[in-house]
Coordinates of N, CA and C in Angstrom, one line a residue:
M1 N 129.7 110.9 92.8 CA 130.7 110.3 93.7 C 130.5 108.8 93.9
Y2 N 129.2 108.5 94.2 CA 128.8 107.1 94.5 C 128.1 106.6 93.3
N3 N 128.6 105.5 92.7 CA 127.9 104.9 91.5 C 127.1 103.7 91.9
D4 N 126.9 103.5 93.2 CA 126.0 102.4 93.7 C 124.6 102.9 93.7
F5 N 124.3 104.2 93.6 CA 123.0 104.8 93.8 C 122.8 105.9 92.8
K6 N 121.5 106.1 92.3 CA 121.1 107.3 91.6 C 120.0 107.9 92.4
T7 N 120.1 109.2 92.6 CA 119.1 109.9 93.4 C 118.4 111.0 92.6
K8 N 117.1 111.0 92.8 CA 116.3 112.1 92.2 C 115.2 112.5 93.2
S9 N 114.6 113.7 93.0 CA 113.6 114.2 93.9 C 112.2 113.8 93.4
S10 N 111.3 113.7 94.3 CA 109.9 113.5 94.0 C 109.5 114.7 93.1
L11 N 108.5 114.5 92.2 CA 108.0 115.6 91.4 C 107.2 116.6 92.2
I12 N 106.7 116.2 93.3 CA 105.8 117.1 94.1 C 106.6 117.7 95.2
F13 N 107.5 116.9 95.9 CA 108.2 117.4 97.0 C 109.7 117.3 96.8
P14 N 110.4 118.4 96.6 CA 111.8 118.3 96.3 C 112.6 117.7 97.5
E15 N 112.0 117.8 98.7 CA 112.7 117.3 99.9 C 112.7 115.8 100.0
V16 N 111.7 115.1 99.3 CA 111.6 113.7 99.3 C 112.4 113.1 98.2
K17 N 113.3 112.1 98.5 CA 114.2 111.6 97.5 C 113.9 110.2 97.1
I18 N 114.1 109.9 95.9 CA 113.9 108.5 95.3 C 115.3 108.0 95.0
I19 N 115.7 106.9 95.7 CA 117.0 106.4 95.6 C 117.0 105.0 94.9
K20 N 117.7 105.0 93.7 CA 117.7 103.7 92.9 C 119.0 103.1 93.0
P21 N 119.1 101.9 93.6 CA 120.4 101.2 93.7 C 120.9 100.7 92.3
K22 N 122.2 100.6 92.2 CA 122.7 99.9 91.0 C 122.6 98.4 91.2
I23 N 122.1 97.7 90.2 CA 121.7 96.3 90.4 C 122.7 95.4 89.5
F24 N 123.2 94.4 90.1 CA 124.0 93.4 89.4 C 123.1 92.2 89.2
K25 N 122.9 91.8 87.9 CA 122.0 90.7 87.6 C 122.9 89.6 86.8
D26 N 122.5 88.3 87.1 CA 123.1 87.2 86.3 C 122.1 86.1 86.4
N27 N 122.5 84.9 86.0 CA 121.5 83.8 85.9 C 121.1 83.3 87.3
R28 N 121.7 83.7 88.4 CA 121.3 83.4 89.7 C 120.3 84.3 90.3
G29 N 120.1 85.5 89.7 CA 119.2 86.4 90.3 C 119.8 87.8 90.2
F30 N 119.6 88.6 91.3 CA 120.3 89.9 91.3 C 120.7 90.3 92.7
L31 N 121.6 91.3 92.8 CA 122.2 91.7 94.0 C 122.4 93.2 93.9
F32 N 122.1 93.9 95.1 CA 122.3 95.3 95.1 C 122.6 95.8 96.6
T33 N 123.1 97.0 96.7 CA 123.4 97.6 98.0 C 122.2 98.4 98.3
D34 N 121.6 98.2 99.5 CA 120.4 99.1 99.9 C 120.8 100.1 100.9
Y35 N 122.0 100.0 101.5 CA 122.5 101.0 102.5 C 124.0 101.0 102.5
L36 N 124.5 102.2 102.4 CA 125.9 102.5 102.5 C 126.1 103.7 103.3
D37 N 126.6 103.5 104.5 CA 126.7 104.6 105.5 C 127.3 105.8 105.0
S38 N 128.4 105.7 104.3 CA 129.1 106.9 103.8 C 128.3 107.7 102.8
F39 N 127.5 107.0 102.0 CA 126.6 107.7 101.0 C 125.6 108.6 101.7
F40 N 125.0 108.0 102.7 CA 123.9 108.8 103.4 C 124.5 109.9 104.3
K41 N 125.7 109.7 104.7 CA 126.3 110.8 105.5 C 126.9 111.9 104.7
E42 N 127.4 111.6 103.5 CA 128.0 112.6 102.6 C 127.1 113.2 101.6
E43 N 126.1 112.4 101.1 CA 125.3 112.9 100.0 C 124.1 113.8 100.5
F44 N 123.7 113.7 101.7 CA 122.6 114.5 102.2 C 122.9 115.5 103.3
T45 N 122.2 116.6 103.3 CA 122.4 117.6 104.3 C 121.0 117.7 105.0
P46 N 121.0 117.5 106.3 CA 122.1 117.2 107.2 C 122.6 115.7 106.9
S47 N 123.8 115.5 107.4 CA 124.3 114.1 107.3 C 123.4 113.1 108.0
L48 N 123.0 112.1 107.4 CA 122.1 111.1 107.9 C 122.8 109.9 108.6
N49 N 122.4 109.6 109.8 CA 122.9 108.5 110.5 C 121.7 107.6 110.9
F50 N 121.5 106.6 110.1 CA 120.4 105.7 110.4 C 120.8 104.8 111.6
I51 N 120.0 104.8 112.6 CA 120.3 104.1 113.8 C 119.2 103.0 114.2
H52 N 118.2 102.9 113.4 CA 117.1 102.1 113.8 C 116.5 101.5 112.5
S53 N 116.2 100.2 112.5 CA 115.7 99.5 111.3 C 114.5 98.6 111.8
K54 N 113.4 98.7 111.0 CA 112.2 97.8 111.3 C 111.8 97.1 110.1
N55 N 111.3 95.9 110.2 CA 110.7 95.2 109.1 C 109.2 95.0 109.4
A56 N 108.3 95.2 108.5 CA 106.9 94.9 108.6 C 106.5 93.9 107.6
H57 N 106.1 92.7 108.1 CA 105.6 91.6 107.3 C 104.1 91.8 107.2
N58 N 103.6 91.8 106.0 CA 102.2 92.3 105.8 C 101.5 91.3 104.8
N59 N 100.2 91.1 105.1 CA 99.4 90.3 104.2 C 98.7 91.2 103.2
A60 N 98.0 90.6 102.2 CA 97.4 91.3 101.2 C 96.4 92.3 101.8
K61 N 96.3 93.5 101.2 CA 95.3 94.5 101.5 C 95.6 95.2 102.8
V62 N 96.7 95.0 103.4 CA 97.0 95.7 104.7 C 97.4 97.1 104.3
L63 N 96.9 98.1 105.0 CA 97.2 99.5 104.9 C 97.7 100.0 106.2
R64 N 98.9 100.6 106.2 CA 99.5 101.1 107.4 C 99.7 102.6 107.2
G65 N 99.3 103.4 108.2 CA 99.5 104.9 108.1 C 98.2 105.6 107.9
I66 N 98.4 106.8 107.9 CA 99.4 107.8 107.7 C 100.1 108.2 109.0
H67 N 101.3 107.9 109.2 CA 102.0 108.2 110.4 C 103.3 109.0 110.1
G68 N 103.8 109.7 111.1 CA 105.1 110.3 111.0 C 105.4 111.1 112.3
D69 N 106.5 111.8 112.2 CA 106.9 112.7 113.3 C 107.7 113.9 112.7
F70 N 108.1 114.8 113.6 CA 108.8 116.0 113.1 C 110.3 115.9 113.4
E71 N 110.8 114.7 113.7 CA 112.2 114.6 114.1 C 113.0 113.6 113.4
S72 N 112.3 112.6 112.7 CA 113.1 111.5 112.1 C 113.0 111.5 110.6
Y73 N 114.1 111.1 110.0 CA 114.1 110.8 108.5 C 113.8 109.3 108.4
K74 N 113.0 109.0 107.4 CA 112.7 107.6 107.1 C 113.1 107.2 105.7
L75 N 113.8 106.1 105.7 CA 114.2 105.5 104.4 C 113.4 104.2 104.3
V76 N 112.5 104.1 103.3 CA 111.7 102.9 103.2 C 111.9 102.2 101.9
E77 N 111.6 100.9 101.9 CA 111.8 100.1 100.7 C 110.9 98.8 100.9
C78 N 110.6 98.2 99.8 CA 109.8 97.0 99.7 C 110.8 95.9 99.5
L79 N 111.0 95.0 100.4 CA 112.0 93.9 100.3 C 111.4 92.7 99.5
Y80 N 110.1 92.5 99.6 CA 109.4 91.4 98.9 C 107.9 91.8 98.7
G81 N 107.4 91.5 97.5 CA 106.0 91.8 97.2 C 105.9 93.2 96.5
E82 N 104.7 93.8 96.6 CA 104.5 95.1 96.0 C 103.7 96.0 97.0
I83 N 104.1 97.2 97.0 CA 103.6 98.2 97.9 C 103.1 99.5 97.1
Y84 N 102.0 100.0 97.5 CA 101.5 101.3 97.0 C 101.9 102.3 98.1
Q85 N 103.0 103.0 97.9 CA 103.6 103.9 98.8 C 103.1 105.3 98.7
V86 N 102.7 105.9 99.8 CA 102.1 107.2 99.8 C 103.0 108.1 100.8
V87 N 103.4 109.3 100.4 CA 104.1 110.2 101.2 C 103.2 111.5 101.3
V88 N 102.9 112.0 102.5 CA 102.1 113.1 102.7 C 102.8 114.2 103.4
D89 N 102.8 115.5 102.9 CA 103.4 116.6 103.6 C 102.5 117.0 104.8
C90 N 102.9 116.8 106.0 CA 102.2 117.1 107.2 C 102.7 118.3 107.9
R91 N 103.5 119.1 107.3 CA 104.0 120.3 107.9 C 103.0 121.5 107.7
E92 N 102.4 121.9 108.7 CA 101.3 122.9 108.7 C 101.7 124.2 108.0
N93 N 102.9 124.6 108.1 CA 103.4 125.9 107.5 C 103.9 125.7 106.1
S94 N 103.8 124.6 105.5 CA 104.3 124.3 104.1 C 103.3 124.7 103.1
L95 N 103.8 125.1 101.9 CA 102.9 125.4 100.8 C 102.2 124.1 100.2
T96 N 102.8 123.0 100.5 CA 102.3 121.7 100.0 C 101.6 120.9 101.2
F97 N 101.2 121.6 102.2 CA 100.5 120.9 103.4 C 99.4 120.0 102.9
L98 N 99.4 118.8 103.3 CA 98.4 117.7 103.0 C 98.3 117.3 101.6
Q99 N 99.3 117.7 100.8 CA 99.4 117.1 99.4 C 100.2 115.8 99.5
H100 N 100.1 114.9 98.6 CA 100.7 113.6 98.6 C 101.3 113.2 97.3
D101 N 102.2 112.3 97.4 CA 102.8 111.7 96.2 C 102.7 110.2 96.4
I102 N 102.7 109.5 95.3 CA 102.5 108.0 95.3 C 103.7 107.4 94.5
F103 N 104.1 106.2 95.0 CA 105.2 105.4 94.4 C 104.8 104.0 94.4
I104 N 105.1 103.2 93.4 CA 104.9 101.8 93.5 C 106.3 101.2 93.8
L105 N 106.4 100.5 94.9 CA 107.6 99.8 95.3 C 107.5 98.3 95.2
N106 N 108.5 97.6 94.7 CA 108.4 96.2 94.7 C 109.8 95.6 94.7
H107 N 109.9 94.3 95.0 CA 111.2 93.7 95.1 C 111.9 93.4 93.8
L108 N 111.2 93.5 92.7 CA 111.8 93.2 91.4 C 112.4 94.5 90.7
N109 N 112.1 95.6 91.2 CA 112.6 96.9 90.7 C 112.9 97.8 91.9
P110 N 114.0 97.4 92.7 CA 114.3 98.1 93.9 C 114.5 99.6 93.8
E111 N 113.7 100.3 94.7 CA 113.9 101.7 94.9 C 113.6 102.0 96.4
M112 N 114.2 103.1 96.9 CA 114.0 103.5 98.3 C 113.5 104.9 98.2
I113 N 112.6 105.2 99.2 CA 112.1 106.6 99.3 C 112.6 107.1 100.6
L114 N 113.2 108.3 100.6 CA 113.7 109.0 101.7 C 112.8 110.2 102.1
M115 N 112.2 110.1 103.3 CA 111.3 111.2 103.7 C 111.9 111.9 104.9
P116 N 111.9 113.2 104.8 CA 112.4 114.0 105.9 C 111.4 114.2 107.0
P117 N 111.8 114.7 108.1 CA 110.8 115.0 109.2 C 109.6 115.8 108.7
G118 N 108.5 115.5 109.3 CA 107.3 116.3 108.9 C 106.5 115.6 107.8
F119 N 107.0 114.6 107.2 CA 106.2 113.9 106.1 C 105.6 112.6 106.7
G120 N 104.3 112.4 106.3 CA 103.7 111.2 106.8 C 103.9 110.0 105.8
N121 N 103.9 108.9 106.4 CA 104.2 107.7 105.6 C 103.0 106.7 105.7
A122 N 102.6 106.2 104.5 CA 101.5 105.2 104.5 C 101.8 104.3 103.3
F123 N 101.4 103.0 103.5 CA 101.5 102.1 102.4 C 100.4 101.0 102.4
L124 N 100.1 100.5 101.2 CA 99.1 99.5 101.1 C 99.8 98.3 100.3
V125 N 99.5 97.1 100.8 CA 100.1 95.9 100.2 C 99.2 95.6 99.0
T126 N 99.7 95.6 97.8 CA 99.0 95.2 96.6 C 99.3 93.8 96.1
S127 N 100.2 93.1 96.7 CA 100.5 91.7 96.4 C 99.9 90.8 97.5
D128 N 100.1 89.5 97.3 CA 99.6 88.6 98.4 C 100.3 88.8 99.7
Y129 N 101.5 89.2 99.7 CA 102.3 89.3 100.9 C 103.4 90.3 100.6
A130 N 103.9 91.1 101.5 CA 105.0 92.0 101.3 C 105.8 92.2 102.6
V131 N 107.1 92.4 102.4 CA 108.0 92.8 103.5 C 108.5 94.2 103.2
Y132 N 108.3 95.1 104.2 CA 108.6 96.5 104.1 C 109.6 96.8 105.1
N133 N 110.6 97.6 104.7 CA 111.7 98.0 105.7 C 111.7 99.5 105.8
Y134 N 111.8 99.9 107.1 CA 112.0 101.3 107.5 C 113.4 101.4 108.1
K135 N 114.2 102.4 107.7 CA 115.4 102.7 108.4 C 115.1 104.2 108.9
L136 N 115.5 104.4 110.1 CA 115.2 105.7 110.8 C 116.5 106.4 111.2
A137 N 116.5 107.7 111.0 CA 117.6 108.5 111.4 C 117.0 109.6 112.3
Y138 N 117.5 109.7 113.5 CA 117.0 110.7 114.5 C 118.1 110.9 115.6
D139 N 117.9 112.0 116.3 CA 118.7 112.3 117.5 C 117.9 111.9 118.7
G140 N 118.6 111.5 119.7 CA 117.9 111.2 121.0 C 117.2 109.8 120.9
T141 N 116.0 109.8 121.4 CA 115.3 108.5 121.5 C 114.2 108.5 120.4
Y142 N 113.8 107.3 120.1 CA 112.8 107.0 119.1 C 111.4 107.5 119.4
N143 N 110.8 108.2 118.5 CA 109.4 108.7 118.7 C 108.5 107.6 118.3
D144 N 108.1 106.8 119.3 CA 107.2 105.7 119.0 C 105.8 106.2 118.8
H145 N 104.8 105.3 118.5 CA 103.5 105.8 118.1 C 102.8 106.8 119.0
D146 N 103.2 106.8 120.3 CA 102.5 107.7 121.2 C 103.1 109.2 121.0
K147 N 104.1 109.3 120.3 CA 104.7 110.7 120.0 C 104.7 111.0 118.5
Q148 N 103.9 110.3 117.8 CA 103.8 110.5 116.3 C 102.4 111.1 116.0
F149 N 102.4 111.8 114.8 CA 101.1 112.2 114.3 C 100.5 111.1 113.5
T150 N 99.2 111.1 113.4 CA 98.4 110.1 112.6 C 97.3 110.8 111.9
Y151 N 97.2 110.6 110.6 CA 96.1 111.1 109.8 C 95.3 109.8 109.4
K152 N 94.0 110.0 109.3 CA 93.2 108.8 108.8 C 93.6 108.5 107.4
W153 N 93.6 107.3 107.1 CA 94.0 106.8 105.7 C 93.2 107.4 104.6
N154 N 91.9 107.6 104.9 CA 91.0 108.2 103.9 C 90.5 109.6 104.2
D155 N 91.4 110.4 104.9 CA 91.1 111.8 105.2 C 90.8 112.5 103.9
K156 N 89.6 113.1 103.9 CA 89.1 113.8 102.7 C 90.0 115.0 102.3
R157 N 90.7 115.6 103.2 CA 91.5 116.7 102.9 C 92.7 116.3 102.1
I158 N 93.2 115.1 102.3 CA 94.4 114.6 101.6 C 93.9 113.9 100.3
N159 N 92.8 113.3 100.3 CA 92.2 112.8 99.1 C 93.0 111.8 98.3
I160 N 93.6 110.8 99.0 CA 94.4 109.7 98.3 C 93.4 108.8 97.6
N161 N 93.8 108.5 96.3 CA 93.0 107.5 95.5 C 93.6 106.1 95.7
W162 N 93.2 105.5 96.8 CA 93.7 104.2 97.1 C 93.1 103.2 96.1
P163 N 93.9 102.2 95.7 CA 93.4 101.2 94.7 C 92.3 100.2 95.3
I164 N 92.1 100.2 96.6 CA 91.0 99.4 97.2 C 90.2 100.3 98.2
K165 N 89.0 99.9 98.4 CA 88.1 100.7 99.3 C 88.0 100.2 100.7
E166 N 88.3 98.9 100.9 CA 88.2 98.2 102.2 C 89.5 97.5 102.6
P167 N 90.5 98.3 103.0 CA 91.8 97.7 103.4 C 91.7 97.1 104.8
V168 N 92.7 96.3 105.1 CA 92.8 95.7 106.5 C 93.6 96.8 107.3
L169 N 93.0 97.2 108.4 CA 93.5 98.3 109.2 C 93.7 97.9 110.6
S170 N 94.7 98.6 111.3 CA 94.8 98.4 112.7 C 93.8 99.4 113.4
D171 N 93.6 99.2 114.7 CA 92.8 100.1 115.4 C 93.2 101.6 115.3
R172 N 94.5 101.8 115.4 CA 95.1 103.1 115.2 C 94.8 103.8 113.9
D173 N 94.7 103.0 112.8 CA 94.5 103.5 111.5 C 93.1 103.6 111.1
K174 N 92.2 103.0 111.9 CA 90.7 103.2 111.6 C 90.3 104.6 112.0

C-alpha cells in the first residue's frame, strides 16, 4: 500500500521490524521520508501513534543502553554518523529472553528499527560523531529512566560482541 517504505522482520525477532525508506537521489544529495503517520497507524498492529521524539548527539565510542520498558514502542534511526545498534529481548517469559540482534545504522544508508515493548535498546557510536533519533509510541505518560529496566552493557548472559572494549559510559550504564 505504501511505496515510501519497505518493511521486513529481524531474523531473530519477528516482532522487531526493519524499515527501509524509499530514497530519492540526485546531484544535490538525497531525500527520504522517515515518518508518515498514516503508514505507522495502518501498517502495524496495534496502530502506532508516535507522540514523543528525542535526539541524542554522541561523540565517538559512546555506548548508551541497554534500556527499555514494557509499555512503549521505539522507532530508532541514525541521522548522522554510524551506530552499532543492539536490540535485546528482555521479556522474561519469552523463548528468546536475553538474546540479541545487531544492526549497523548510518546516515548514508537510512534504515529504522522498530522495537516493541519489552525489548532493550543499546547503541555504540562507531564514527567520530553521530546523531541518533528515538520516536516513542505509548499510552499515558512517558516512562523515564526511573521507570525503565537497565541491563549492563557487558552482561555476560546477553554476551554482546561489542566492537570496542572500553566505551564511554554514563553512570547509569556502568
